[in-house]
Structures are given as structure tokens and as C-alpha cells.
Coordinates of C-alpha atoms and ligand atoms in Angstrom, one line a residue:
T1 CA 0.0 0.0 0.0
R2 CA 2.8 2.4 0.8
Q3 CA 4.4 1.9 -2.6
R4 CA 1.0 2.4 -4.3
N5 CA 0.3 5.6 -2.4
H6 CA 3.7 6.9 -3.4
L7 CA 3.1 6.0 -7.0
D8 CA -0.4 7.6 -6.9
K9 CA 1.1 10.8 -5.7
E10 CA 3.8 10.8 -8.4
L11 CA 1.3 10.1 -11.1
S12 CA -1.1 12.7 -9.8
D13 CA 1.7 15.3 -10.1
L14 CA 1.8 14.3 -13.8
R15 CA -2.0 14.7 -14.0
T16 CA -2.2 10.9 -14.6
V17 CA -4.6 8.5 -13.1
P18 CA -3.6 4.8 -13.0
V19 CA -5.8 1.8 -13.6
Y20 CA -4.3 -1.0 -11.5
L21 CA -4.4 -4.6 -12.8
S22 CA -3.8 -7.8 -10.9
H23 CA -1.2 -10.4 -12.1
R24 CA -4.1 -12.5 -13.4
E25 CA -5.5 -9.6 -15.4
I26 CA -2.1 -8.7 -16.8
N27 CA -1.7 -12.3 -17.8
R28 CA -5.1 -12.6 -19.5
Y29 CA -5.9 -9.1 -20.7
Y30 CA -2.5 -7.8 -21.7
E31 CA -0.3 -10.8 -22.5
G32 CA -3.1 -13.2 -23.4
F33 CA -5.7 -11.3 -25.4
S34 CA -3.9 -8.0 -26.5
N35 CA -0.5 -9.4 -27.2
G36 CA -1.3 -13.0 -27.8
V37 CA -4.4 -12.6 -30.1
L38 CA -4.9 -9.1 -31.4
W39 CA -1.3 -8.2 -32.0
P40 CA -0.4 -11.3 -34.2
L41 CA -3.7 -11.3 -36.0
F42 CA -3.6 -7.6 -36.9
H43 CA 0.0 -8.1 -38.2
Y44 CA -1.1 -11.1 -40.4
Q45 CA 0.8 -13.6 -38.2
T46 CA -2.2 -15.9 -37.9
D47 CA 0.0 -18.9 -36.8
M48 CA 1.0 -16.9 -33.7
V49 CA -2.6 -16.4 -32.5
Q50 CA -3.0 -18.2 -29.3
D51 CA -5.5 -21.1 -29.6
D52 CA -6.8 -20.5 -26.1
A53 CA -7.9 -17.0 -26.9
W54 CA -11.4 -17.7 -25.6
R55 CA -9.9 -18.0 -22.1
Y56 CA -8.8 -14.3 -22.2
W57 CA -11.8 -12.6 -23.8
K58 CA -13.8 -12.1 -20.6
T59 CA -10.9 -10.4 -18.9
Y60 CA -10.3 -8.2 -22.0
V61 CA -13.9 -7.0 -21.6
E62 CA -13.6 -6.5 -17.8
V63 CA -10.4 -4.4 -18.0
N64 CA -11.9 -2.2 -20.8
Q65 CA -14.9 -1.7 -18.5
R66 CA -12.6 -0.7 -15.6
F67 CA -10.9 1.9 -17.8
A68 CA -14.4 3.2 -18.8
E69 CA -15.4 3.6 -15.2
V70 CA -12.2 5.4 -14.2
V71 CA -12.4 7.8 -17.2
A72 CA -16.1 8.5 -16.6
D73 CA -15.4 9.2 -13.0
K74 CA -12.8 11.9 -13.9
Y75 CA -14.7 13.2 -16.9
Q76 CA -15.7 16.9 -16.9
E77 CA -18.2 18.5 -19.3
G78 CA -16.4 19.6 -22.4
D79 CA -13.4 17.2 -22.1
L80 CA -12.0 15.5 -25.2
I81 CA -11.3 11.8 -24.7
W82 CA -8.6 10.2 -26.9
V83 CA -8.4 6.4 -26.7
H84 CA -5.2 4.7 -27.9
D85 CA -4.7 1.4 -29.5
Y86 CA -5.7 -2.2 -29.7
Q87 CA -5.7 -2.9 -26.0
L88 CA -8.7 -0.6 -25.6
T89 CA -11.0 -1.3 -28.6
L90 CA -14.1 -1.7 -26.5
L91 CA -13.6 1.5 -24.5
P92 CA -15.2 4.0 -27.0
T93 CA -18.6 2.3 -26.9
M94 CA -18.4 1.6 -23.1
L95 CA -17.7 5.3 -22.6
R96 CA -20.4 6.4 -25.0
R97 CA -22.9 4.5 -22.8
L98 CA -21.7 6.1 -19.6
I99 CA -21.4 9.6 -21.1
P100 CA -23.6 9.9 -24.3
T101 CA -22.4 13.4 -25.1
A102 CA -18.7 12.8 -24.7
R103 CA -16.4 13.7 -27.6
I104 CA -14.3 10.5 -28.1
G105 CA -11.4 9.8 -30.5
F106 CA -9.8 6.5 -31.2
F107 CA -6.4 6.0 -32.8
L108 CA -5.0 2.6 -33.9
H109 CA -1.2 2.4 -33.8
I110 CA -1.0 -0.9 -35.5
P111 CA -2.3 -2.0 -39.0
F112 CA -5.9 -2.7 -39.4
P113 CA -5.7 -6.0 -41.4
S114 CA -7.5 -7.0 -44.6
S115 CA -11.1 -7.9 -43.8
E116 CA -10.4 -11.5 -44.8
V117 CA -7.9 -11.7 -42.0
F118 CA -9.9 -9.6 -39.5
R119 CA -12.9 -11.9 -39.8
I120 CA -10.9 -14.8 -38.4
L121 CA -11.4 -13.2 -35.0
P122 CA -14.3 -14.8 -33.2
W123 CA -15.0 -11.4 -31.4
R124 CA -15.0 -9.4 -34.7
T125 CA -18.5 -8.0 -34.1
Q126 CA -17.8 -6.9 -30.5
I127 CA -14.5 -5.3 -31.5
L128 CA -15.9 -3.3 -34.4
K129 CA -18.9 -2.2 -32.3
G130 CA -16.6 -1.2 -29.5
I131 CA -14.6 1.1 -31.8
L132 CA -17.7 2.6 -33.3
G133 CA -18.5 4.4 -30.1
A134 CA -15.9 7.0 -31.1
D135 CA -16.6 10.3 -33.0
L136 CA -13.3 10.1 -34.9
I137 CA -11.4 6.9 -35.7
G138 CA -7.8 7.4 -36.9
F139 CA -5.3 5.2 -38.7
H140 CA -1.7 5.6 -40.0
T141 CA -2.5 4.9 -43.6
Y142 CA -5.4 4.9 -46.2
S143 CA -5.1 1.2 -46.7
Y144 CA -5.7 0.5 -43.0
M145 CA -8.8 2.8 -43.2
R146 CA -10.1 1.0 -46.3
H147 CA -9.6 -2.4 -44.6
F148 CA -11.6 -1.1 -41.7
T149 CA -14.5 0.2 -43.8
R150 CA -14.5 -3.1 -45.7
S151 CA -14.8 -5.0 -42.4
L152 CA -17.6 -2.7 -41.3
L153 CA -19.5 -3.7 -44.4
T154 CA -18.8 -7.4 -44.4
V155 CA -19.0 -8.1 -40.7
L156 CA -21.7 -5.5 -39.6
G157 CA -23.4 -4.6 -42.8
V158 CA -22.5 -0.9 -42.0
E159 CA -21.8 1.2 -45.1
S160 CA -19.5 4.2 -45.2
K161 CA -19.4 7.1 -47.6
G162 CA -15.9 8.2 -48.1
E163 CA -14.7 9.0 -44.6
I164 CA -18.2 9.2 -43.1
V165 CA -19.9 6.4 -41.3
S166 CA -23.6 6.5 -40.2
Y167 CA -24.1 4.0 -37.4
E168 CA -27.2 3.7 -35.3
D169 CA -28.3 7.3 -34.7
R170 CA -24.8 8.8 -34.8
T171 CA -22.3 9.9 -37.4
L172 CA -18.6 9.1 -37.2
I173 CA -15.6 10.4 -39.1
L174 CA -12.6 8.2 -40.2
G175 CA -9.3 9.8 -40.8
V176 CA -5.7 9.1 -41.8
F177 CA -3.0 10.5 -39.4
P178 CA 0.5 9.2 -40.2
M179 CA 2.4 9.6 -37.0
G180 CA 5.6 11.6 -37.0
V181 CA 8.6 11.9 -34.6
D182 CA 10.0 14.8 -32.7
T183 CA 12.2 16.0 -35.6
A184 CA 13.6 19.0 -33.8
K185 CA 14.9 16.9 -31.0
F186 CA 16.6 14.4 -33.3
E187 CA 18.2 17.2 -35.3
R188 CA 19.5 18.9 -32.2
L189 CA 20.9 15.7 -30.8
A190 CA 22.5 14.8 -34.2
N191 CA 24.5 18.1 -34.1
E192 CA 25.6 17.8 -30.4
K193 CA 29.3 17.7 -29.8
N194 CA 29.2 14.4 -27.8
V195 CA 27.2 12.7 -30.5
L196 CA 29.5 13.8 -33.3
E197 CA 32.5 12.6 -31.2
R198 CA 30.8 9.2 -30.8
V199 CA 30.1 9.2 -34.6
A200 CA 33.8 9.7 -35.3
E201 CA 34.6 6.9 -32.8
I202 CA 32.2 4.4 -34.3
Q203 CA 33.5 5.2 -37.8
Q204 CA 37.0 4.7 -36.7
E205 CA 36.1 1.3 -35.1
C206 CA 34.7 0.3 -38.5
R207 CA 38.1 0.9 -40.1
G208 CA 36.7 1.7 -43.5
Q209 CA 34.0 -1.0 -43.4
K210 CA 30.6 0.0 -44.7
L211 CA 28.2 0.3 -41.7
I212 CA 24.7 -1.1 -41.9
I213 CA 22.4 -0.6 -38.9
G214 CA 19.2 -2.0 -37.6
V215 CA 17.3 -0.9 -34.5
D216 CA 14.2 -2.7 -33.3
R217 CA 12.1 -3.8 -30.4
L218 CA 12.4 -7.6 -30.1
D219 CA 9.2 -8.7 -32.0
Y220 CA 8.4 -11.3 -34.6
I221 CA 6.8 -8.6 -36.7
K222 CA 10.1 -6.8 -37.2
G223 CA 11.4 -9.5 -39.6
L224 CA 14.8 -9.9 -37.8
P225 CA 15.6 -13.6 -38.7
R226 CA 14.9 -12.8 -42.4
R227 CA 17.0 -9.7 -42.1
M228 CA 19.9 -11.7 -40.8
L229 CA 19.4 -14.3 -43.5
T230 CA 19.7 -11.4 -46.1
V231 CA 23.1 -10.4 -44.7
D232 CA 24.0 -14.1 -44.8
R233 CA 22.9 -14.4 -48.5
L234 CA 24.8 -11.1 -49.4
L235 CA 28.1 -12.5 -47.9
E236 CA 27.5 -15.9 -49.4
R237 CA 27.0 -14.4 -52.9
E238 CA 29.7 -11.7 -52.6
P239 CA 32.5 -13.2 -50.6
S240 CA 34.6 -10.2 -51.5
L241 CA 32.4 -8.2 -49.1
R242 CA 33.5 -10.3 -46.1
G243 CA 35.4 -8.1 -43.8
K244 CA 34.1 -5.0 -45.8
V245 CA 30.7 -4.6 -44.3
R246 CA 29.6 -4.5 -40.7
M247 CA 26.1 -4.7 -39.4
I248 CA 25.2 -3.4 -36.0
Q249 CA 21.8 -4.7 -34.9
V250 CA 20.3 -3.3 -31.7
V251 CA 17.5 -5.2 -30.3
V252 CA 15.5 -3.9 -27.3
P253 CA 14.1 -6.6 -25.0
S254 CA 10.3 -6.6 -25.1
R255 CA 7.3 -8.7 -23.8
T256 CA 9.9 -11.0 -22.3
K257 CA 7.2 -13.0 -20.4
V258 CA 5.3 -14.1 -23.5
D259 CA 6.4 -17.6 -24.7
S260 CA 6.4 -16.8 -28.4
Y261 CA 8.8 -13.9 -27.7
K262 CA 11.2 -16.1 -25.7
Q263 CA 11.3 -18.7 -28.5
Y264 CA 11.9 -16.0 -31.1
Q265 CA 14.8 -14.5 -29.1
Q266 CA 16.4 -17.9 -29.0
K267 CA 16.0 -18.4 -32.7
L268 CA 17.6 -15.1 -33.4
D269 CA 20.5 -15.7 -31.1
E270 CA 21.3 -19.0 -32.8
L271 CA 21.0 -17.5 -36.3
V272 CA 23.3 -14.7 -35.6
G273 CA 25.8 -17.1 -34.0
R274 CA 25.7 -19.4 -37.1
I275 CA 26.0 -16.5 -39.6
N276 CA 29.0 -15.0 -37.7
G277 CA 30.6 -18.4 -37.5
V278 CA 30.4 -18.8 -41.3
H279 CA 31.4 -15.3 -42.5
A280 CA 33.8 -14.0 -39.8
T281 CA 37.4 -13.2 -40.7
V282 CA 40.3 -13.3 -38.3
N283 CA 39.7 -9.6 -37.4
S284 CA 36.0 -9.0 -38.0
V285 CA 32.6 -10.5 -37.5
P286 CA 29.7 -9.4 -39.8
I287 CA 26.9 -9.0 -37.3
H288 CA 27.3 -7.1 -34.1
Y289 CA 24.2 -8.0 -32.1
L290 CA 23.3 -5.9 -29.1
Y291 CA 20.4 -7.2 -27.1
R292 CA 19.6 -4.2 -24.9
S293 CA 18.2 -0.7 -25.0
V294 CA 20.7 2.1 -25.8
S295 CA 20.7 5.7 -24.8
Q296 CA 19.4 8.4 -27.1
T297 CA 22.9 9.7 -27.6
E298 CA 24.1 6.3 -28.7
L299 CA 21.0 5.8 -30.8
V300 CA 21.4 9.0 -32.7
A301 CA 25.2 8.4 -33.1
L302 CA 24.4 5.1 -34.7
Y303 CA 21.8 6.7 -37.0
R304 CA 24.4 9.3 -38.0
S305 CA 27.3 6.8 -38.5
A306 CA 25.6 4.4 -40.9
Q307 CA 25.9 4.2 -44.6
L308 CA 22.7 2.3 -44.7
M309 CA 19.7 1.5 -42.4
L310 CA 17.7 -1.6 -42.7
V311 CA 14.0 -1.4 -41.6
T312 CA 12.5 -4.6 -42.8
P313 CA 9.4 -5.5 -40.8
L314 CA 7.0 -8.2 -42.1
R315 CA 4.2 -5.8 -41.0
D316 CA 4.4 -2.6 -39.0
G317 CA 1.7 0.0 -38.2
M318 CA 4.1 2.9 -39.0
N319 CA 7.7 2.4 -37.8
L320 CA 9.1 5.4 -36.2
V321 CA 12.7 4.2 -36.2
A322 CA 12.8 4.8 -40.0
K323 CA 11.7 8.4 -39.4
E324 CA 14.1 9.0 -36.5
F325 CA 17.0 7.8 -38.9
I326 CA 15.9 10.4 -41.4
A327 CA 15.5 13.2 -38.8
S328 CA 19.0 12.5 -37.5
R329 CA 20.6 12.8 -41.0
T330 CA 21.3 16.5 -40.9
D331 CA 24.2 15.7 -43.2
E332 CA 21.6 14.7 -45.8
D333 CA 23.4 11.4 -46.4
G334 CA 22.6 7.8 -45.7
I335 CA 20.3 5.3 -47.4
L336 CA 17.1 3.9 -46.0
I337 CA 16.0 0.4 -47.1
L338 CA 12.4 0.1 -46.0
S339 CA 9.8 -2.7 -46.1
E340 CA 6.8 -2.0 -48.2
F341 CA 4.8 -3.6 -45.4
A342 CA 5.6 -0.8 -42.9
G343 CA 3.0 2.0 -42.7
A344 CA 5.9 4.4 -43.2
A345 CA 6.4 3.2 -46.8
A346 CA 3.2 5.0 -47.8
E347 CA 4.9 8.3 -47.1
L348 CA 8.5 7.6 -47.6
R349 CA 8.5 6.7 -51.3
E350 CA 12.1 7.9 -51.8
A351 CA 13.4 5.3 -49.5
I352 CA 14.4 2.1 -51.3
L353 CA 11.3 -0.1 -50.8
I354 CA 11.7 -3.8 -50.6
N355 CA 9.7 -7.0 -49.9
P356 CA 11.3 -8.5 -46.7
Y357 CA 10.2 -12.0 -47.7
D358 CA 12.4 -11.8 -50.8
I359 CA 15.8 -12.6 -49.2
D360 CA 17.8 -13.0 -52.3
G361 CA 16.2 -9.8 -53.9
V362 CA 17.0 -7.7 -50.8
A363 CA 20.6 -8.9 -50.8
T364 CA 20.9 -7.6 -54.4
T365 CA 19.3 -4.3 -53.3
I366 CA 21.8 -3.9 -50.5
K367 CA 24.7 -4.6 -52.7
K368 CA 23.5 -1.9 -55.2
A369 CA 22.6 0.5 -52.5
L370 CA 26.1 0.4 -51.0
T371 CA 27.5 1.8 -54.3
L372 CA 24.9 4.4 -54.9
P373 CA 26.5 7.7 -56.0
S374 CA 26.4 10.4 -53.3
E375 CA 24.3 12.8 -55.5
E376 CA 21.5 10.2 -55.6
R377 CA 21.8 9.4 -51.9
Q378 CA 21.5 13.1 -51.1
A379 CA 18.7 13.8 -53.5
R380 CA 16.6 11.0 -51.9
M381 CA 17.5 12.0 -48.3
R382 CA 16.6 15.7 -49.0
I383 CA 13.1 14.8 -50.1
L384 CA 12.6 12.3 -47.2
R385 CA 13.7 15.0 -44.8
S386 CA 11.4 17.7 -46.1
R387 CA 8.6 15.2 -45.9
I388 CA 9.1 14.2 -42.2
L389 CA 10.0 17.7 -41.1
A390 CA 6.6 18.9 -42.3
N391 CA 4.8 16.2 -40.4
N392 CA 6.3 15.8 -36.9
C393 CA 4.7 14.3 -33.8
Y394 CA 3.2 17.7 -32.7
H395 CA 1.6 18.2 -36.0
W396 CA 0.2 14.7 -35.8
S397 CA -1.4 15.2 -32.3
N398 CA -2.7 18.7 -33.1
N399 CA -4.2 17.5 -36.3
F400 CA -6.0 14.6 -34.6
I401 CA -7.3 16.8 -31.8
Q402 CA -8.6 19.5 -34.1
T403 CA -10.3 17.0 -36.3
L404 CA -11.9 15.4 -33.3
Q405 CA -13.2 18.8 -32.2
K406 CA -14.8 19.2 -35.6
A407 CA -16.0 15.6 -35.9
S408 CA -17.8 15.7 -32.6
R409 CA -19.7 18.8 -33.7
V410 CA -21.1 17.0 -36.8
R411 CA -24.8 16.3 -36.4
P412 CA -27.0 14.2 -38.7
V413 CA -28.2 17.3 -40.7
A414 CA -24.6 18.5 -41.3
V415 CA -23.6 15.0 -42.4
Q416 CA -26.4 15.0 -44.9
A417 CA -24.8 18.0 -46.5
L418 CA -21.3 16.5 -46.4
S419 CA -22.3 13.2 -47.9
S420 CA -24.4 14.7 -50.7
S421 CA -21.4 16.7 -51.9
D422 CA -19.0 13.7 -52.4
Ligands
LIG1 P1 6.7 0.0 -31.9 O1 6.4 -1.3 -32.5 O2 7.3 0.0 -30.6 O3 5.4 1.0 -32.0 P2 8.4 1.9 -33.5 O4 7.4 2.8 -34.2 O5 9.5 1.5 -34.4 O6 7.8 0.5 -33.0 O7 8.9 2.7 -32.3 C1 9.9 2.2 -31.4 C2 10.5 3.3 -30.5 O8 11.4 2.7 -29.7 C3 11.3 4.3 -31.3 O9 11.0 5.6 -30.8 C4 12.8 4.0 -31.1 O10 13.7 5.0 -31.0 C5 12.7 3.3 -29.8 N1 13.8 2.2 -29.8 C6 13.8 1.2 -30.6 N2 14.9 0.4 -30.4 C7 15.6 1.1 -29.5 C8 16.9 0.8 -28.8 N3 17.6 -0.2 -29.1 N4 17.3 1.6 -27.9 C9 16.5 2.7 -27.5 N5 15.3 3.0 -28.1 C10 14.9 2.2 -29.1 C11 4.0 0.9 -32.3 C12 3.7 0.3 -33.7 C13 4.5 1.1 -34.8 C14 4.1 2.5 -34.7 C15 4.2 3.1 -33.3 C16 3.6 4.5 -33.2 O11 4.1 -1.1 -33.7 O12 4.2 0.5 -36.0 O13 5.0 3.3 -35.5 O14 3.5 2.2 -32.4 O15 2.3 4.5 -33.6

């Protein structure tokens, strides 16, 4: 109790109200249903969906209800409510019941899958109805939004007109809000003296080797084994590159209690060991694998030091690492190889887009990219930079909030006018 009181006080100083969960709830609601069912399904990893999902559903509902009660208790007339992500899909409608006039926004940080994949979910109806309690529903890309409207139609029979959905007696707006990063912060860090010193140090340690980097949370959606196999294939096909390229892969431990993550980590460890065993020379190993979180300084120094960054998720809602890399390249150099299955690919067309499943093809792309002339590297980086600088994380949140303010003012009459004009 003493610990909890202390925590309550600290959170209240941050104007934050906690919702406490028991071990059992964390197990079933968070690890079981959210991360063991919704996460893999929404990322098209259907084999990873836990087959005992039905054991967890009840707790998922209960915890969403608890959040609803806590929010309703704190709610004051005129507040805007912004619900985030797949752990809280039922919350918008639960809140709508408790506070019918509330202005509620919902943003999904992960992909919304094709309706053919979404309808695998036994609770597809409840989840869609849960989200529909919001006035504004936001996604990272147009294609996620289209998948959502298609699911509304096939699962619920609810039609949408462009970005407008009429559901029961209400009108909702859908919107695309590609999330950005704090570009000013990364630019500032990238030019700091200690970061530049660290860049020089890293480059010296590389002794003229081309540096390729990867930075990811440990997750099976990030495509890490295939990425390692791509490096393997590159060195197998081009033995002359052995000792000439160095890959630094930083992996941040995550969801370490979930079994599928533990197995994945083991698989990755073994793979890196094998590849290094095969391609190492007396004085260099190809893959430097760091299984830990690194400081912001070190992260930006890595972004700045690399010739090439590999962002190759099998699916990813957006992928902010790709944008942080671009924001850090104040030198307007560096190449980004980006999976076409990351939400970021919809905006970052000047990156080199690849299919992460095509291991041999990506190996060829890396080889070519490493010899790209500097004018082309810079031309691509300049456009990428202008694009992400214009859409940073502050722009993202302001845009969502302003649209929510407008969306929650839309009444059926106004909607009639809107829909007849499109
Ligand atoms: P994540 O899957 O966590 O986010 P991502 O968007 O890449 O993935 O963000 C990861 C964050 O962690 C970045 O800010 C990065 O700097 C930091 N990070 C990663 N590796 C690190 C390391 N080794 N050391 C220190 N920091 C590290 C989810 C979705 C994404 C979506 C975001 C935001 O899965 O697709 O982009 O939400 O909506």
C-alpha cells in the first residue's frame, strides 16, 4: 500500500490516473488477449494467434470496462477523450454508454488488417462495435482505413461514404493521421558535440568497413531472422564483401514473459551465431548484435554513422525508427532500405522499398545501395527529410485533436450536407 500511495502521488503530479491490474489480469488481458491474439492477427501472423484466446476474452472486456469507469469518474463536461490502440478497442462504446455526449477519438497504432484476416477473429463483431463508439477513428494509412470500412461492411453490414460512417443514430468520421517523430529533438541531438564525437569513434572502429544498422524492439513482426538471412545471403554471394561490411543490430528486449517472444529470441541468437561463424574473418565479424536498450545519444550516433539503415518488418503500423533515422541525418546522407509492409512506406516513397520476404532480392538491393553515388543518396535524403520535417509528432497530435473537435460537432443534418457533396 505504501508503494502504491507513493506512485499515486507521483502520477497525480503528472496529472495521470492509474488503472491498477492484478497479475491475473495482466496475464489474460495484456499478455493473453492483447499481445497473444490481437497483435499477431492484426499483423497477419495468424499462426502466432493463441489457440486458447477464448480464455482471455472475458478479462479483456472487464479491463476495458474498468478503464471506462475510471475515465467516466474523472470526466468533466467539455473534455475531449482520446483512446489509444488495440488494448482498448471496447472502450469507446463503453464510454459512449456512460457519457452519451462525450467527444471521443480512437487511434489505432498498428495495422488494421484486410477484412479477410480480420474476420478470423471470433470477437470481430464486438471489437468493431466497440470502436464505433468514437466520433473520430484514426489510422496511420489509407489502406488501414479501407480495410476497416470493408470490415464494417462485411461483418456488420454498415456502409461508409468516403470517410463518413452513419451508425445507429450517430455519425462518425474516419481519418488518416500518419504519426511523426520529434524531428527538432533528433536534429538537435544529431549536431551535439558528444554525438559527433561518438560518430567519429564508431566510424574509426569500423576501419573503412561499410556500416549497416538495424534498431528494433524484439518482436516477430520486425522481420529480424529474415534480415539476418539477407546479410548471410549477401556475404555468401559476394565473398569479396566479407570483412568489408559491418552490421550493427540493436534489439530492445520486449514482452519477455510471452512464450512466443522467448522462442523468437532464442531463434535469433542461434541464427546470428551461425552466420557470424560462417562469415567472420580473423579480425572482423559481420553482425554485431546488441540485445539491450541504448541511450538516445548512442542511438542518434548510430543513425548518423551508418551508410545504410535496414528497416524490414513483415508488417508494422508505421515504424518510427525509419523516421528517426531520417530526422538524424542533418548531413543529408545515408540510405534507408524500407519494407513495403511498414506503414511508413506509404509516405517515404524515396526510400528504397523492398519486400522483406524476398531474401535474395533484398541482398541484391543492399549490394547496389552500397555503391549508390552520393548525389543520388543526397537527392533521396533531402526529399525524405522535407517530408518528415513537415509532419512531426506535434503536427500529428494537433491534427488529430482539431479533427476530433470538428468531428464531434457533426450532427446528422450537417452530415447529410457533407455526404451529398461527395
Ligand atoms: P513499436 O512497435 O514499438 O510501436 P516503432 O514505431 O519503431 O515501434 O517505435 C519504437 C521506438 O522505440 C522508437 O522511438 C525507437 O527510437 C525506440 N527504440 C527502438 N529500439 C531502441 C533501442 N535499441 N534503444 C533505444 N530505443 C529504441 C507501435 C507500432 C508502430 C508505430 C508506433 C507508433 O508497432 O508501427 O509506428 O506504435 O504509432
